[in-house]
Amino acid sequence: MFKHLFPFAICSLALICLYSCSPQTLEFYVSPEGNDDHSGSRTQPFATLQRAKTAVLESLADKAGERTIWLQPGRHQLTAPLVFTSADFPDTSSRLQIIGEEGAIISGGVVLTDWQTAETGLWMCQLPPAAGSVQSVRELFVGGKRAIRSRFPNSDYLRVGTVGADKRSHFFYESGDFPLPAQVNDTELILMHDWSSSRISIQSIDTTTNKLTPVDWIGARVLDFFTLDHWEAHARYFLENDLLFIDQDYEWYYSSEERRIYLQLPTGQDANELEIIVPVSAGLLQMNGTEEHPIRNIHIENITFRHSAWELPTGGYAGIQATHFDPRPNTGTGWSVVPAAVTASLAEACTFTNCRFENLGGSGLWLGRGCTDNAVTASKFRDISGNGIMIGEGRDRRVTDGPWWENAPDQAARGNRIENSTITDCGVQFFGAVGIWVGLAAETTITNNEVHHLPYTGISIGWMWNPSPTPARGNRVVGNHIHHIMQKLSDGGGIYMLGLQPGSELKDNLIHDVTVNVGRAESNGMFLDEGTTDVIVSGNVIYNIAKSPIRFHRATTNLVQQNALFCGEGIPPFTYNATDASLIKKVDNEVHQAGDAGIEAALQRAVESWKENH
């Protein structure tokens, strides 16, 4: 009897396994040409990520396990961020993958259509209903490239004439400095401080007295030294967003009154034949856990994130450092920060692999509060208005009437990794942005990345301007190639560090091409700023730096050993600002001075050796 039942049992078992392992029960597909009434299979894909999310959560409610959302090629449009919370995954053993097939893009933008020609010869287009409540268009992308928000002058800077009596609220310009904007209230003032910038709408321009007044103070209110003439007697500035400023192809202007975009294209180019996108979604992806139940095991692979929007506060953006800015109005909760397109809080063991973050209006990726053991690998970050990647948080959040880092230090981000990635062309709008920013975090590993062509610092790590104990410890910046940074601002470096960070090291990095910038302070290969303590700086190769390869400012005890430092003529290898040089232990460093015999060969050997090992 059992002999005859055996084939039946095997067949039944095979059917059960086939059903329980069926791709349709575990995998869901999304296509821009799909339909949300479909089953979500490869041949009948959903149309939206939100529908795929719903299907995943419904299946997990029946049975925990692994689920995969496959994004088929094309642009997957969002008008609001896709949000996952730890409540979506009650069984912590569950695992979600979101994988893009080649050419899969998550976009927070809408395509502009029905372009018309204006009498001026410019193209013009009304914002569509899909733009929703967007008040101020800050980016426009034409054929995948960021178009130029109309500015004057095109590439250089104007100079403040005389600052107002309060050195904050207004300044005077010279007659003929700039064409008077046709719509003053649409126009933005961008003023350069030493290591940050301000972006503030203009309230009025008095042509009788040549007085320019923005809608709020220029520079951060919370710091007394952010006056208009603190760093330079005649600070650099330019103006942005007016019809009269358009004088070159791919330059554009947004009229808030008309809700209309004006764009100049090359002669003979039809705007209706181009893909022209305006960002509308304030963020693209959020992953939020709780202290009791962190969100876990979400893995993002081979996806391009584009077109995230961020609108300035009504009082403007007064940058302080690394896209942290003066809150307006001041809510008493500390500094604000430019948000990221993709964010995570209280997330564990999540990964981003072979992803691209580009054409973004805020920052790129932020692994924030309490994020633990997450990884960013083999990804590319480019053309981003703010920071490229952010890890952890700053000092301001409070827990039980005290700073979180004192009362709840276990809430620090810990054990996160950034590996084998490229970060470039960040800070496109907010010039004080950095490629990689790490706050009060622990055991962060930043290794084998290339960070280059940035307006300010390459990698910034630490967020305490004195040696007070914080959760920051054991952070490692190892084997990175950092170059062509500090291209607009000053007082930074290839690596910028702050505060007490026991067990941290800056090791085996190749840093070069840091030029002199306008401003009071110099820029360096490495800048170990206030409170930097208990850090090992070893095995780095630093060359073609306009000033000292390594600078200390109010730093304390650190070890600097076995670095190859190539100095310009008359430039010392180390600069000490308000730092006791005897506290900086220096061991076996190789120092070369411009003009030394054999310096070119020594540099070639050092660079080739670094490249062989990385």
PDB file of N, CA and C in Angstrom, residues 25 28 30 36 38-40 46 48-62 67 69 82-84 88-89 96 98:
ATOM      1  N   THR A  25       4.728  34.439  -4.719  1.00  0.00           N
ATOM      2  CA  THR A  25       4.444  34.644  -3.300  1.00  0.00           C
ATOM      3  C   THR A  25       5.572  35.371  -2.603  1.00  0.00           C
ATOM      4  N   PHE A  28       7.783  40.464  -6.089  1.00  0.00           N
ATOM      5  CA  PHE A  28       6.786  41.332  -6.695  1.00  0.00           C
ATOM      6  C   PHE A  28       7.503  42.277  -7.658  1.00  0.00           C
ATOM      7  N   VAL A  30       7.479  45.649 -10.353  1.00  0.00           N
ATOM      8  CA  VAL A  30       6.884  46.959 -10.605  1.00  0.00           C
ATOM      9  C   VAL A  30       7.458  47.494 -11.907  1.00  0.00           C
ATOM     10  N   ASP A  36      -1.737  48.511 -11.256  1.00  0.00           N
ATOM     11  CA  ASP A  36      -1.866  48.109  -9.851  1.00  0.00           C
ATOM     12  C   ASP A  36      -2.948  47.065  -9.636  1.00  0.00           C
ATOM     13  N   HIS A  38      -2.894  44.377 -11.433  1.00  0.00           N
ATOM     14  CA  HIS A  38      -2.230  43.137 -11.815  1.00  0.00           C
ATOM     15  C   HIS A  38      -1.833  42.332 -10.572  1.00  0.00           C
ATOM     16  N   SER A  39      -1.272  41.153 -10.830  1.00  0.00           N
ATOM     17  CA  SER A  39      -0.875  40.259  -9.743  1.00  0.00           C
ATOM     18  C   SER A  39       0.481  40.607  -9.150  1.00  0.00           C
ATOM     19  N   GLY A  40       1.281  41.423  -9.874  1.00  0.00           N
ATOM     20  CA  GLY A  40       2.625  41.736  -9.405  1.00  0.00           C
ATOM     21  C   GLY A  40       3.672  40.751  -9.867  1.00  0.00           C
ATOM     22  N   PHE A  46       3.000  45.330 -11.134  1.00  0.00           N
ATOM     23  CA  PHE A  46       2.301  46.497 -10.603  1.00  0.00           C
ATOM     24  C   PHE A  46       2.822  47.756 -11.298  1.00  0.00           C
ATOM     25  N   THR A  48       3.015  50.792  -9.349  1.00  0.00           N
ATOM     26  CA  THR A  48       3.580  51.707  -8.354  1.00  0.00           C
ATOM     27  C   THR A  48       4.301  50.967  -7.235  1.00  0.00           C
ATOM     28  N   LEU A  49       5.261  51.646  -6.679  1.00  0.00           N
ATOM     29  CA  LEU A  49       5.964  51.109  -5.515  1.00  0.00           C
ATOM     30  C   LEU A  49       5.040  50.966  -4.319  1.00  0.00           C
ATOM     31  N   GLN A  50       4.099  51.888  -4.172  1.00  0.00           N
ATOM     32  CA  GLN A  50       3.183  51.815  -3.043  1.00  0.00           C
ATOM     33  C   GLN A  50       2.353  50.542  -3.100  1.00  0.00           C
ATOM     34  N   ARG A  51       1.912  50.156  -4.294  1.00  0.00           N
ATOM     35  CA  ARG A  51       1.133  48.909  -4.434  1.00  0.00           C
ATOM     36  C   ARG A  51       2.018  47.696  -4.109  1.00  0.00           C
ATOM     37  N   ALA A  52       3.269  47.728  -4.528  1.00  0.00           N
ATOM     38  CA  ALA A  52       4.175  46.622  -4.211  1.00  0.00           C
ATOM     39  C   ALA A  52       4.422  46.546  -2.712  1.00  0.00           C
ATOM     40  N   LYS A  53       4.565  47.689  -2.071  1.00  0.00           N
ATOM     41  CA  LYS A  53       4.733  47.703  -0.615  1.00  0.00           C
ATOM     42  C   LYS A  53       3.531  47.051   0.062  1.00  0.00           C
ATOM     43  N   THR A  54       2.338  47.416  -0.363  1.00  0.00           N
ATOM     44  CA  THR A  54       1.122  46.834   0.223  1.00  0.00           C
ATOM     45  C   THR A  54       1.109  45.322   0.063  1.00  0.00           C
ATOM     46  N   ALA A  55       1.491  44.847  -1.129  1.00  0.00           N
ATOM     47  CA  ALA A  55       1.519  43.409  -1.377  1.00  0.00           C
ATOM     48  C   ALA A  55       2.536  42.706  -0.476  1.00  0.00           C
ATOM     49  N   VAL A  56       3.696  43.331  -0.294  1.00  0.00           N
ATOM     50  CA  VAL A  56       4.719  42.745   0.575  1.00  0.00           C
ATOM     51  C   VAL A  56       4.208  42.636   2.003  1.00  0.00           C
ATOM     52  N   LEU A  57       3.599  43.696   2.504  1.00  0.00           N
ATOM     53  CA  LEU A  57       3.150  43.689   3.900  1.00  0.00           C
ATOM     54  C   LEU A  57       2.003  42.714   4.108  1.00  0.00           C
ATOM     55  N   GLU A  58       1.124  42.588   3.117  1.00  0.00           N
ATOM     56  CA  GLU A  58       0.042  41.612   3.228  1.00  0.00           C
ATOM     57  C   GLU A  58       0.594  40.192   3.268  1.00  0.00           C
ATOM     58  N   SER A  59       1.614  39.925   2.446  1.00  0.00           N
ATOM     59  CA  SER A  59       2.184  38.571   2.431  1.00  0.00           C
ATOM     60  C   SER A  59       2.947  38.281   3.725  1.00  0.00           C
ATOM     61  N   LEU A  60       3.613  39.301   4.275  1.00  0.00           N
ATOM     62  CA  LEU A  60       4.330  39.095   5.533  1.00  0.00           C
ATOM     63  C   LEU A  60       3.377  38.880   6.701  1.00  0.00           C
ATOM     64  N   ALA A  61       2.185  39.439   6.615  1.00  0.00           N
ATOM     65  CA  ALA A  61       1.199  39.217   7.669  1.00  0.00           C
ATOM     66  C   ALA A  61       0.768  37.753   7.712  1.00  0.00           C
ATOM     67  N   ASP A  62       0.829  37.083   6.558  1.00  0.00           N
ATOM     68  CA  ASP A  62       0.470  35.657   6.502  1.00  0.00           C
ATOM     69  C   ASP A  62       1.637  34.767   6.915  1.00  0.00           C
ATOM     70  N   ARG A  67      11.187  38.791   1.210  1.00  0.00           N
ATOM     71  CA  ARG A  67      10.405  39.318   0.099  1.00  0.00           C
ATOM     72  C   ARG A  67      11.305  40.194  -0.754  1.00  0.00           C
ATOM     73  N   ILE A  69      11.141  43.115  -3.964  1.00  0.00           N
ATOM     74  CA  ILE A  69      10.468  43.971  -4.943  1.00  0.00           C
ATOM     75  C   ILE A  69      11.466  44.247  -6.061  1.00  0.00           C
ATOM     76  N   LEU A  82       8.296  57.076  -0.198  1.00  0.00           N
ATOM     77  CA  LEU A  82       7.883  55.726   0.176  1.00  0.00           C
ATOM     78  C   LEU A  82       8.398  55.484   1.595  1.00  0.00           C
ATOM     79  N   VAL A  83       7.507  55.117   2.523  1.00  0.00           N
ATOM     80  CA  VAL A  83       7.864  55.029   3.936  1.00  0.00           C
ATOM     81  C   VAL A  83       7.689  53.596   4.435  1.00  0.00           C
ATOM     82  N   PHE A  84       8.735  53.071   5.063  1.00  0.00           N
ATOM     83  CA  PHE A  84       8.658  51.792   5.779  1.00  0.00           C
ATOM     84  C   PHE A  84       8.931  52.067   7.253  1.00  0.00           C
ATOM     85  N   ASP A  88       5.794  47.720  10.187  1.00  0.00           N
ATOM     86  CA  ASP A  88       5.492  46.940   8.983  1.00  0.00           C
ATOM     87  C   ASP A  88       6.093  45.546   9.032  1.00  0.00           C
ATOM     88  N   PHE A  89       7.050  45.319   9.943  1.00  0.00           N
ATOM     89  CA  PHE A  89       7.766  44.045  10.005  1.00  0.00           C
ATOM     90  C   PHE A  89       7.720  43.517  11.436  1.00  0.00           C
ATOM     91  N   LEU A  96      13.569  42.290   3.531  1.00  0.00           N
ATOM     92  CA  LEU A  96      13.028  42.883   2.307  1.00  0.00           C
ATOM     93  C   LEU A  96      14.178  43.355   1.421  1.00  0.00           C
ATOM     94  N   ILE A  98      14.845  45.413  -2.224  1.00  0.00           N
ATOM     95  CA  ILE A  98      14.312  46.208  -3.336  1.00  0.00           C
ATOM     96  C   ILE A  98      15.441  46.319  -4.337  1.00  0.00           C
TER      97      ILE A  98
END
